[in-house]
Coordinates of C-alpha atoms and ligand atoms in Angstrom, one line a residue:
M11 CA -5.8 -4.3 32.3
I12 CA -8.2 -5.0 29.0
V13 CA -6.6 -6.7 26.4
K14 CA -7.8 -5.3 23.4
E15 CA -7.2 -7.3 20.8
G16 CA -5.2 -6.5 17.5
L17 CA -5.3 -2.9 19.5
E18 CA -9.0 -2.6 18.0
D19 CA -10.5 0.6 18.5
V20 CA -7.1 1.6 20.5
I21 CA -6.4 5.7 19.7
A22 CA -2.6 5.3 19.7
C23 CA -1.6 9.0 18.7
R24 CA -3.0 12.4 17.3
S25 CA -2.9 13.2 13.6
S26 CA -4.1 15.7 10.9
I27 CA -2.8 13.2 8.0
S28 CA -5.9 11.0 7.5
R29 CA -9.6 11.2 8.6
V30 CA -10.9 7.7 8.9
E31 CA -15.0 7.9 10.5
I32 CA -18.1 6.4 10.2
E33 CA -20.7 9.2 10.1
D34 CA -24.5 8.4 9.4
G35 CA -23.3 5.1 8.5
K36 CA -21.7 6.0 5.4
A37 CA -17.5 6.0 5.3
I38 CA -15.5 8.7 5.5
L39 CA -11.8 9.4 4.3
E40 CA -10.0 12.3 4.0
Y41 CA -6.6 13.4 3.4
R42 CA -5.4 16.8 5.4
G43 CA -9.4 17.4 5.5
Y44 CA -10.4 16.5 1.9
N45 CA -12.4 14.1 0.9
I46 CA -11.1 11.1 -1.2
H47 CA -13.9 11.2 -3.6
D48 CA -13.1 15.3 -4.7
L49 CA -9.0 13.6 -4.8
A50 CA -9.9 11.2 -6.7
K51 CA -12.0 13.2 -9.5
H52 CA -9.7 16.5 -9.3
S53 CA -6.2 16.0 -8.2
C54 CA -3.0 13.7 -9.2
Y55 CA -0.9 11.6 -7.3
E56 CA 1.7 14.1 -7.0
E57 CA -0.7 16.9 -5.8
V58 CA -1.9 14.8 -3.1
A59 CA 1.6 13.4 -2.0
Y60 CA 2.9 17.1 -1.4
L61 CA -0.7 17.9 0.2
L62 CA 0.1 14.8 2.5
L63 CA 3.8 16.0 3.0
F64 CA 2.9 19.9 3.4
G65 CA -0.6 19.6 4.8
E66 CA -2.3 22.1 1.9
L67 CA -3.4 21.3 -1.3
P68 CA 0.1 23.5 -3.9
T69 CA -0.5 26.5 -6.1
K70 CA 0.1 25.4 -9.9
S71 CA 3.9 26.5 -9.5
E72 CA 4.5 24.7 -6.6
L73 CA 3.3 21.1 -8.2
E74 CA 5.1 21.9 -11.3
A75 CA 8.5 22.5 -9.1
F76 CA 7.1 19.4 -7.2
K77 CA 6.4 17.4 -10.1
E78 CA 10.1 18.6 -10.9
E79 CA 12.3 17.5 -8.3
L80 CA 10.6 14.4 -7.9
K81 CA 11.6 13.7 -12.0
D82 CA 15.0 14.8 -10.7
L83 CA 15.1 12.0 -8.1
R84 CA 13.5 9.1 -10.0
E85 CA 16.7 7.9 -11.7
L86 CA 18.5 4.9 -9.2
P87 CA 22.1 5.2 -8.0
P88 CA 24.6 2.3 -10.3
Q89 CA 24.9 0.6 -6.8
I90 CA 21.0 0.2 -6.6
I91 CA 21.2 -1.0 -10.3
G92 CA 23.6 -3.6 -9.8
L93 CA 21.6 -5.0 -6.7
L94 CA 18.3 -5.3 -8.3
T95 CA 20.5 -7.0 -11.0
H96 CA 22.6 -9.7 -8.6
L97 CA 19.1 -10.8 -6.7
P98 CA 17.7 -14.1 -7.6
P99 CA 15.2 -13.4 -10.3
F100 CA 12.7 -15.6 -7.7
T101 CA 12.6 -12.8 -5.5
H102 CA 9.7 -11.4 -4.8
P103 CA 9.3 -7.7 -5.7
M104 CA 8.6 -6.8 -2.4
V105 CA 11.6 -8.0 -0.8
V106 CA 13.4 -6.6 -3.3
L107 CA 11.9 -3.0 -2.9
R108 CA 12.6 -2.9 1.2
T109 CA 16.2 -4.5 0.6
A110 CA 16.9 -1.6 -1.9
V111 CA 15.8 1.3 0.5
S112 CA 17.9 -0.1 3.0
Y113 CA 20.6 -0.1 0.4
L114 CA 19.8 3.7 -0.3
G115 CA 19.6 4.3 3.5
S116 CA 23.6 3.0 3.5
M117 CA 24.5 5.6 0.6
D118 CA 22.5 8.2 2.6
K119 CA 25.3 10.1 4.8
Y120 CA 22.7 11.8 6.2
I121 CA 20.5 8.5 7.1
H122 CA 20.4 9.9 10.8
Y123 CA 19.5 13.4 10.0
R124 CA 16.1 14.2 11.0
S125 CA 15.3 17.7 10.7
Y126 CA 12.2 18.6 9.3
E127 CA 14.3 19.4 5.8
H128 CA 16.4 16.6 5.9
S129 CA 13.1 13.9 6.3
I130 CA 11.4 15.9 3.0
E131 CA 14.4 15.3 1.6
K132 CA 14.3 11.9 2.0
A133 CA 10.5 11.8 1.5
K134 CA 10.8 12.8 -2.0
S135 CA 13.5 10.5 -3.0
L136 CA 11.5 7.6 -1.9
I137 CA 8.7 8.8 -3.3
A138 CA 10.1 9.2 -7.1
K139 CA 12.5 6.1 -6.5
F140 CA 9.8 3.4 -5.9
P141 CA 8.3 3.4 -9.1
T142 CA 11.8 2.7 -10.6
I143 CA 13.0 0.4 -8.3
V144 CA 10.0 -1.9 -9.1
A145 CA 10.0 -1.4 -13.1
Y146 CA 13.8 -1.7 -12.7
Y147 CA 13.9 -5.1 -11.5
H148 CA 10.8 -6.8 -13.3
R149 CA 12.6 -5.4 -16.2
I150 CA 16.0 -7.3 -14.8
R151 CA 14.4 -10.3 -13.8
T152 CA 12.2 -10.4 -17.2
G153 CA 15.7 -10.0 -19.2
Q154 CA 14.8 -7.3 -20.7
N155 CA 17.0 -3.8 -20.9
L156 CA 16.4 -0.9 -18.6
V157 CA 13.6 1.4 -19.5
H158 CA 14.9 5.4 -17.8
P159 CA 12.5 7.3 -16.5
N160 CA 10.9 10.1 -19.1
D161 CA 10.6 13.5 -17.7
E162 CA 7.8 14.6 -20.0
L163 CA 5.6 12.2 -18.2
D164 CA 3.9 12.5 -15.1
H165 CA 4.6 9.6 -12.2
A166 CA 1.9 7.4 -12.8
E167 CA 2.4 7.3 -17.0
N168 CA 6.6 7.1 -16.2
F169 CA 6.0 3.9 -14.1
L170 CA 3.9 2.1 -16.7
Y171 CA 6.7 3.9 -19.1
M172 CA 10.0 2.0 -17.4
L173 CA 7.5 -1.1 -17.2
Y174 CA 6.5 -1.6 -20.5
G175 CA 9.0 0.4 -22.5
E176 CA 6.1 2.3 -24.4
E177 CA 4.1 5.2 -23.1
P178 CA 0.4 4.0 -21.8
S179 CA -3.1 5.2 -22.9
E180 CA -4.5 8.7 -21.3
L181 CA -7.2 5.8 -19.9
E182 CA -4.2 3.4 -18.5
A183 CA -1.7 6.4 -17.1
R184 CA -5.0 7.6 -15.2
C185 CA -6.0 4.5 -13.9
L186 CA -2.8 4.2 -12.3
D187 CA -2.6 7.3 -10.9
L188 CA -6.8 7.2 -9.5
D189 CA -5.0 4.0 -8.1
F190 CA -2.3 5.6 -6.4
I191 CA -4.2 8.7 -4.7
L192 CA -6.6 5.4 -3.3
H193 CA -3.6 4.0 -1.8
A194 CA -1.9 7.0 -0.6
D195 CA -2.9 7.0 2.8
H196 CA -5.0 5.3 5.2
E197 CA -4.4 6.2 8.8
L198 CA -2.9 4.1 10.9
N199 CA -3.2 0.9 8.8
A200 CA -0.6 -1.8 9.9
S201 CA 2.0 -0.4 8.0
T202 CA 1.8 3.0 8.3
F203 CA 1.3 2.1 12.4
A204 CA 5.0 -0.1 11.9
A205 CA 6.5 2.7 10.4
R206 CA 5.1 5.0 13.5
V207 CA 6.5 2.4 15.9
A208 CA 10.0 2.5 14.3
A209 CA 9.9 6.6 13.6
S210 CA 8.7 6.7 17.6
T211 CA 12.5 5.5 18.7
L212 CA 13.8 8.1 16.5
A213 CA 14.8 5.5 13.7
D214 CA 16.2 6.5 11.1
M215 CA 13.7 6.8 8.0
Y216 CA 15.0 4.0 5.5
A217 CA 14.6 1.9 8.7
C218 CA 11.0 3.1 9.1
I219 CA 10.1 2.4 5.5
V220 CA 11.8 -0.7 5.5
A221 CA 9.7 -1.9 8.8
A222 CA 6.4 -0.3 6.5
T223 CA 7.1 -2.3 3.7
G224 CA 7.8 -5.4 5.6
T225 CA 4.6 -5.2 7.1
L226 CA 2.7 -4.3 4.1
M227 CA 3.5 -7.8 2.3
G228 CA 1.6 -9.4 4.9
P229 CA -1.9 -11.5 3.1
L230 CA -4.0 -9.8 5.7
H231 CA -3.2 -6.5 4.7
G232 CA -1.3 -5.2 1.2
G233 CA -0.6 -8.6 0.7
A234 CA -4.2 -9.7 -0.1
A235 CA -3.9 -8.1 -3.8
Q236 CA -2.2 -10.5 -5.0
K237 CA -4.4 -13.5 -3.1
V238 CA -7.1 -11.8 -4.9
I239 CA -6.1 -12.0 -8.5
E240 CA -4.7 -15.8 -7.7
M241 CA -8.2 -16.4 -6.2
F242 CA -9.9 -15.1 -9.5
R243 CA -7.6 -17.4 -11.6
E244 CA -8.5 -20.0 -9.4
I245 CA -12.3 -19.4 -10.5
A246 CA -11.8 -18.8 -14.0
V247 CA -15.2 -17.8 -15.0
P248 CA -18.1 -15.8 -13.6
W249 CA -20.4 -19.1 -13.1
R250 CA -18.0 -20.7 -10.7
A251 CA -17.8 -17.6 -8.1
E252 CA -20.7 -18.8 -6.1
E253 CA -20.1 -22.2 -5.2
Y254 CA -16.4 -21.5 -4.8
V255 CA -17.1 -18.4 -2.4
K256 CA -19.6 -20.7 -0.6
E257 CA -17.3 -23.5 -0.2
K258 CA -14.4 -21.4 0.9
L259 CA -16.2 -20.0 3.4
K260 CA -17.7 -23.4 4.7
R261 CA -14.3 -24.2 5.2
K262 CA -13.6 -20.9 7.4
E263 CA -11.3 -19.5 5.2
R264 CA -11.0 -15.6 4.6
L265 CA -11.8 -14.3 1.8
M266 CA -9.2 -11.9 0.5
G267 CA -10.1 -8.5 -0.5
F268 CA -12.8 -8.6 1.9
G269 CA -13.6 -7.3 5.1
H270 CA -11.8 -4.6 7.3
R271 CA -10.7 -3.8 10.8
V272 CA -12.2 -0.1 10.4
Y273 CA -15.1 -0.4 7.7
K274 CA -17.2 -2.6 9.3
N275 CA -20.5 -2.9 7.4
V276 CA -19.6 -0.4 5.3
M277 CA -18.4 -0.3 2.0
D278 CA -14.6 1.2 1.9
P279 CA -14.9 4.7 0.1
R280 CA -12.0 3.8 -1.9
T281 CA -13.6 0.5 -3.6
I282 CA -16.7 2.8 -4.8
E283 CA -13.8 4.7 -6.9
L284 CA -12.0 1.4 -7.7
K285 CA -15.1 -0.4 -8.6
A286 CA -15.8 2.0 -11.1
L287 CA -13.1 2.4 -12.3
A288 CA -12.6 -1.8 -13.1
K289 CA -15.8 -1.7 -14.8
M290 CA -15.0 1.7 -17.4
L291 CA -11.2 -0.1 -18.1
A292 CA -13.2 -3.7 -18.3
E293 CA -15.3 -2.3 -20.6
Q294 CA -12.5 -0.8 -22.9
K295 CA -10.4 -3.6 -22.7
D296 CA -12.8 -6.7 -23.0
S297 CA -11.6 -8.4 -19.3
K298 CA -13.2 -10.9 -17.9
W299 CA -11.9 -10.0 -14.4
F300 CA -14.5 -7.5 -13.8
E301 CA -17.2 -9.8 -14.3
I302 CA -15.8 -12.9 -12.2
A303 CA -15.3 -9.5 -9.2
E304 CA -18.8 -8.9 -9.4
A305 CA -19.6 -12.3 -8.7
V306 CA -17.5 -13.0 -6.2
E307 CA -18.4 -9.7 -4.6
Q308 CA -22.4 -10.8 -4.7
A309 CA -21.3 -14.1 -3.4
A310 CA -19.5 -13.0 -0.2
Y311 CA -21.8 -10.6 0.6
K312 CA -25.0 -12.7 0.3
Y313 CA -23.3 -15.6 2.4
K314 CA -21.7 -13.6 5.0
K315 CA -22.5 -10.1 4.4
L316 CA -19.1 -8.9 3.6
L317 CA -17.5 -6.2 1.7
P318 CA -15.2 -6.1 -0.6
N319 CA -11.8 -3.4 0.6
V320 CA -9.2 -1.4 -1.7
D321 CA -7.2 -4.5 -2.6
F322 CA -10.2 -6.4 -4.0
Y323 CA -10.9 -4.0 -7.7
S324 CA -7.8 -2.7 -7.4
A325 CA -6.3 -6.6 -8.2
C326 CA -9.0 -6.2 -11.1
I327 CA -7.5 -3.2 -12.6
Y328 CA -4.1 -4.6 -12.2
A329 CA -4.9 -7.5 -13.9
T330 CA -6.7 -5.8 -16.6
L331 CA -3.6 -3.4 -17.5
G332 CA -1.8 -6.9 -17.7
I333 CA 0.8 -6.1 -14.8
P334 CA 2.2 -9.4 -13.5
D335 CA 0.8 -10.4 -9.9
D336 CA 3.5 -10.4 -8.2
L337 CA 3.8 -6.5 -8.5
F338 CA 0.5 -5.8 -7.1
I339 CA 1.7 -5.2 -3.5
P340 CA 4.4 -3.4 -5.1
I341 CA 2.2 -0.8 -6.7
F342 CA 0.5 -0.7 -3.1
A343 CA 3.5 0.5 -2.1
I344 CA 4.1 2.9 -4.6
G345 CA 1.3 4.9 -3.7
R346 CA 1.6 4.1 0.4
I347 CA 4.9 5.7 0.4
A348 CA 3.8 9.3 0.1
G349 CA 1.6 8.7 3.5
W350 CA 4.3 6.3 5.4
T351 CA 6.4 9.5 4.7
A352 CA 4.3 12.0 6.2
H353 CA 3.5 10.1 9.0
I354 CA 7.1 9.7 9.7
I355 CA 7.7 12.8 9.7
E356 CA 4.7 13.6 12.2
Q357 CA 5.8 11.5 14.4
Y358 CA 9.2 12.5 14.3
E359 CA 7.6 16.1 14.9
N360 CA 5.3 15.6 18.1
N361 CA 7.1 12.3 19.3
R362 CA 6.5 9.8 22.2
L363 CA 8.0 6.3 22.3
L364 CA 5.1 3.7 20.9
R365 CA 4.9 1.5 24.0
P366 CA 1.9 -0.7 25.1
R367 CA 1.5 -3.4 27.5
A368 CA 1.1 -6.9 27.1
L369 CA -1.1 -8.3 29.9
Y370 CA 1.2 -11.5 31.3
V371 CA -0.7 -14.9 31.3
G372 CA 2.4 -17.1 31.8
P373 CA 3.8 -18.7 34.7
K374 CA 5.6 -16.9 37.4
N375 CA 7.5 -17.4 40.3
R376 CA 9.0 -20.6 39.0
K377 CA 12.2 -21.9 40.8
Y378 CA 15.6 -22.2 39.0
I379 CA 16.1 -26.1 38.4
P380 CA 20.1 -27.0 37.6
I381 CA 19.8 -29.2 34.3
E382 CA 21.6 -32.5 35.6
E383 CA 18.2 -32.1 38.0
R384 CA 16.0 -31.3 35.1
G385 CA 15.1 -35.4 34.1
Ligands
SDX410 C1 -6.1 -3.4 3.8 O1 -6.0 -0.8 8.0 C2 -6.0 -0.4 6.5 O2 -6.8 0.5 6.5 C3 -5.8 -1.5 5.7 C4 -6.4 -1.0 4.7 C5 -5.1 0.0 4.3 O3 -5.8 1.1 3.2 O4 -3.9 0.2 4.8 O5 -7.5 -1.0 4.3 C6 -5.4 -2.2 3.5 O6 -5.2 -4.3 4.2 C7 -7.2 -4.0 3.8 C8 -7.5 -5.6 4.1 C9 -7.3 -6.7 3.2 N1 -6.6 -7.5 3.8 C10 -7.7 -8.8 3.5 O7 -8.5 -8.7 2.3 C11 -7.6 -10.1 4.0 C12 -9.2 -10.3 4.2 N2 -9.3 -10.1 5.2 C13 -9.6 -10.1 6.7 O8 -8.7 -11.1 6.9 C14 -9.9 -9.5 7.8 O9 -10.7 -8.6 7.3 C15 -9.2 -8.1 8.2 C16 -7.8 -8.5 8.6 C17 -8.9 -6.8 7.4 C18 -10.3 -7.1 9.2 O10 -9.9 -8.5 10.2 P1 -10.9 -8.4 11.6 O11 -10.9 -6.5 12.0 O12 -9.6 -8.7 12.8 O13 -12.1 -8.5 11.9 P2 -11.9 -10.1 12.3 O14 -10.7 -11.0 11.8 O15 -12.5 -10.0 13.5 O16 -13.5 -10.5 11.8 C19 -14.8 -10.3 12.3 C20 -15.8 -11.4 11.2 C21 -15.0 -12.8 11.8 O17 -16.3 -13.8 11.2 P3 -16.5 -14.6 13.0 O18 -15.5 -15.4 13.0 O19 -16.7 -13.6 14.2 O20 -18.2 -15.4 12.5 O21 -15.8 -11.2 10.0 C22 -15.4 -12.4 9.4 C23 -14.3 -13.5 10.7 O22 -14.2 -14.8 10.3 N3 -14.2 -12.1 8.4 C24 -14.2 -12.5 7.1 C25 -13.2 -11.7 6.8 N4 -12.6 -10.7 7.3 C26 -13.6 -10.9 8.7 N5 -14.7 -13.6 7.1 C27 -14.0 -14.2 5.8 N6 -13.0 -13.6 4.8 C28 -12.8 -12.5 4.7 N7 -12.2 -12.0 4.8

């Protein structure tokens, strides 16, 4: 038995959702066969969510209908709003998100129905409601009135509208829409794998999403985004970045927002898109975060040949958009919910229980000693 620590390079299942590969020293990321750079350039989050769920790009009428379905599903039931009101205001928004998902499941009388049709309905409801849960909780914890969904606005712009109470600029909406596209799926990352493990036991979709949401929060995964902005705040000015990075690496500490299990020594294709976006936004909004980020990136490469991952420049974008630090991970989840639900449905459709083995390294064949004789 060969132990593959962290299941590194272990192929755990077949999937037709995302292709993540290194070809000729370049990283390729495709959703259902479409290159992420094409989707970043031409698509919108609703279209990408449709693609991930149904496997094909929608026609114009299919996309319009899908957008309308999501709009009709955005509003939260009063019980969920009550939950958001009663959670302590210091509750981390990711804890709020997973709690709200669990409560939504308890209200779904078809919670245990796993047919394709039922699963698609649950997926659409969760994709539509994730932004509302996050925005509503933020309004409640900051003592502001709820800003209800605006059906005139698309997914990303409506999220910013519900969060801030005013319509975002075209650039702000486009930035967040692109961020959602780039976070929508990424093969068997830890949170998606957690969702598929739960789905492989035939647990309900809400249980699978609670597993995924809890997993994403870890700082080695989606939680890194919040750690990145905290690092930028500590550095404060670009000229302090190099010394900060050098000292951190000397202490054998991890640089949040750098490194990747799959993209070893190749740039994450999403980083290319996010860095360009962060630079453009910084120029428009005169934000200091991009300069600090670039200085950190240069130092990380200089001292350890580390490359930035998806969390690095997205943290720069969120900070420049004025989004509170602890909403960075929930925003990752708002993008990723489409991929999670697509993987859960794929697992249900062609399931085999996911149950790896462990190489036992503890003591064996020990004789039981009655407690009186244990000294
Ligand atoms: C995401 O899987 C996905 O697709 C995830 C994701 C997605 O879309 O779902 O892309 C999103 O989670 C991105 C990753 C966000 N996490 C972080 O930014 C946290 C910091 N990064 C790491 O801790 C690390 O890079 C991991 C966890 C992401 C990957 O770790 P691995 O594959 O287990 O690599 P490793 O720990 O074996 O490190 C290999 C070497 C080590 O050097 P040596 O000890 O051999 O000298 O690289 C070094 C590590 O020390 N290294 C780092 C580092 N990442 C790797 N050193 C300092 N800082 C880092 N960030």
